[in-house]
Each structure stands twice: as structure tokens, then as C-alpha cells.
Amino acid sequence: MTDLVRPPENADCPLPTRRGLNRVQAAGYLGIGASKFDMLVGDGRMPRAKKIDGRRVWDKRALDAAFDRLGEDALADANPWDD
């Protein structure tokens, strides 16, 4: 099995089995694009990366915890006519 992640738009995307993920893998793990992931990291809704020498690595456990904290209120307030 490969550690590469296909774009998140692909529903049958294989997920990496390792704990540390690069930016694109972290975004794919959450089912979002890299630019949306960057926005969530920037505003604090997703954790910042750990630095390992010159590499940035995201911990899957920290991503899971941050994802669990995301509110579901936005869905309750959404107006289907706004789409």
C-alpha cells in the first residue's frame, strides 16, 4: 500500500497508515483541499505542524481532535436556498 493520497474529491481515496502527514496528506485525510486546510490552520481551527528538522508534519491524532471540535452549528443555520 502506498502512502500517497489522491485528491480529496475522490471518494475511494486511500489514506496513509502513518501517524505523521505532510500538508497535502493532512488535507486529504480531512477530505478537504490544501488551500482550505491552510485557511483552517491559519485561523486556528486546525493544529499547526510539528517541525522535524526542515519538514512540517501534522499529527493525525491532533487533526482528529481538532476535527472533533469543529462545530456542526453551521449546518443547522444553513439556508438551502443560499446554494
CSV table of C-alpha atoms in Angstrom, one decimal:
chain,number,residue,atom,x,y,z
A,1,MET,CA,0.0,0.0,0.0
A,2,THR,CA,1.3,3.4,-0.8
A,3,ASP,CA,1.4,6.5,1.5
A,4,LEU,CA,0.3,8.8,-1.4
A,5,VAL,CA,-3.1,10.4,-1.2
A,6,ARG,CA,-5.2,11.1,-4.2
A,7,PRO,CA,-7.2,14.3,-4.4
A,8,PRO,CA,-9.9,14.5,-1.7
A,9,GLU,CA,-12.6,14.7,-4.4
A,10,ASN,CA,-12.0,11.0,-5.0
A,11,ALA,CA,-14.4,9.2,-2.5
A,12,ASP,CA,-12.3,6.0,-2.5
A,13,CYS,CA,-9.1,7.8,-1.6
A,14,PRO,CA,-6.6,5.6,0.2
A,15,LEU,CA,-5.5,7.1,3.5
A,16,PRO,CA,-1.9,6.9,4.7
A,17,THR,CA,-1.3,4.5,7.6
A,18,ARG,CA,1.4,6.5,9.2
A,19,ARG,CA,0.8,9.0,12.0
A,20,GLY,CA,2.7,12.0,10.6
A,21,LEU,CA,1.3,13.6,7.5
A,22,ASN,CA,2.5,16.2,5.1
A,23,ARG,CA,0.3,19.2,4.2
A,24,VAL,CA,-1.4,17.6,1.2
A,25,GLN,CA,-1.9,14.3,3.0
A,26,ALA,CA,-3.4,16.1,6.1
A,27,ALA,CA,-5.8,17.9,3.9
A,28,GLY,CA,-6.8,14.7,2.1
A,29,TYR,CA,-7.2,12.9,5.4
A,30,LEU,CA,-9.8,15.5,6.4
A,31,GLY,CA,-11.5,15.3,3.0
A,32,ILE,CA,-10.7,18.9,2.0
A,33,GLY,CA,-8.3,20.7,-0.4
A,34,ALA,CA,-4.9,22.0,0.6
A,35,SER,CA,-5.9,25.7,0.4
A,36,LYS,CA,-8.9,25.1,2.7
A,37,PHE,CA,-6.6,23.3,5.1
A,38,ASP,CA,-4.2,26.2,5.0
A,39,MET,CA,-7.1,28.5,5.9
A,40,LEU,CA,-8.2,26.3,8.9
A,41,VAL,CA,-4.6,26.1,10.2
A,42,GLY,CA,-4.2,29.9,9.8
A,43,ASP,CA,-7.4,30.7,11.8
A,44,GLY,CA,-6.6,28.1,14.5
A,45,ARG,CA,-9.3,25.6,13.7
A,46,MET,CA,-6.7,23.0,12.7
A,47,PRO,CA,-3.4,22.5,14.5
A,48,ARG,CA,0.0,23.8,13.3
A,49,ALA,CA,2.5,21.4,12.0
A,50,LYS,CA,5.4,19.9,14.1
A,51,LYS,CA,8.8,20.7,12.8
A,52,ILE,CA,11.1,17.7,12.2
A,53,ASP,CA,14.3,19.1,11.0
A,54,GLY,CA,13.2,21.1,7.9
A,55,ARG,CA,9.9,19.3,7.4
A,56,ARG,CA,6.4,20.2,8.6
A,57,VAL,CA,4.5,17.2,9.8
A,58,TRP,CA,0.9,17.1,11.1
A,59,ASP,CA,-0.1,14.5,13.7
A,60,LYS,CA,-3.2,12.5,12.7
A,61,ARG,CA,-4.3,12.4,16.4
A,62,ALA,CA,-4.1,16.2,16.6
A,63,LEU,CA,-6.1,16.5,13.4
A,64,ASP,CA,-8.7,14.1,14.7
A,65,ALA,CA,-9.1,16.2,17.9
A,66,ALA,CA,-9.4,19.4,16.0
A,67,PHE,CA,-11.9,17.9,13.6
A,68,ASP,CA,-14.0,16.7,16.6
A,69,ARG,CA,-14.0,20.3,17.9
A,70,LEU,CA,-15.4,21.7,14.7
A,71,GLY,CA,-18.9,22.9,15.3
A,72,GLU,CA,-21.9,21.5,13.5
A,73,ASP,CA,-23.8,24.7,14.0
A,74,ALA,CA,-23.1,26.0,10.5
A,75,LEU,CA,-25.1,23.2,9.1
A,76,ALA,CA,-28.1,23.9,11.3
A,77,ASP,CA,-28.0,27.6,10.3
A,78,ALA,CA,-27.6,27.0,6.6
A,79,ASN,CA,-30.4,28.0,4.3
A,80,PRO,CA,-30.7,25.6,1.4
A,81,TRP,CA,-31.9,28.5,-0.8
A,82,ASP,CA,-28.5,30.1,-0.4
A,83,ASP,CA,-26.8,27.5,-2.6
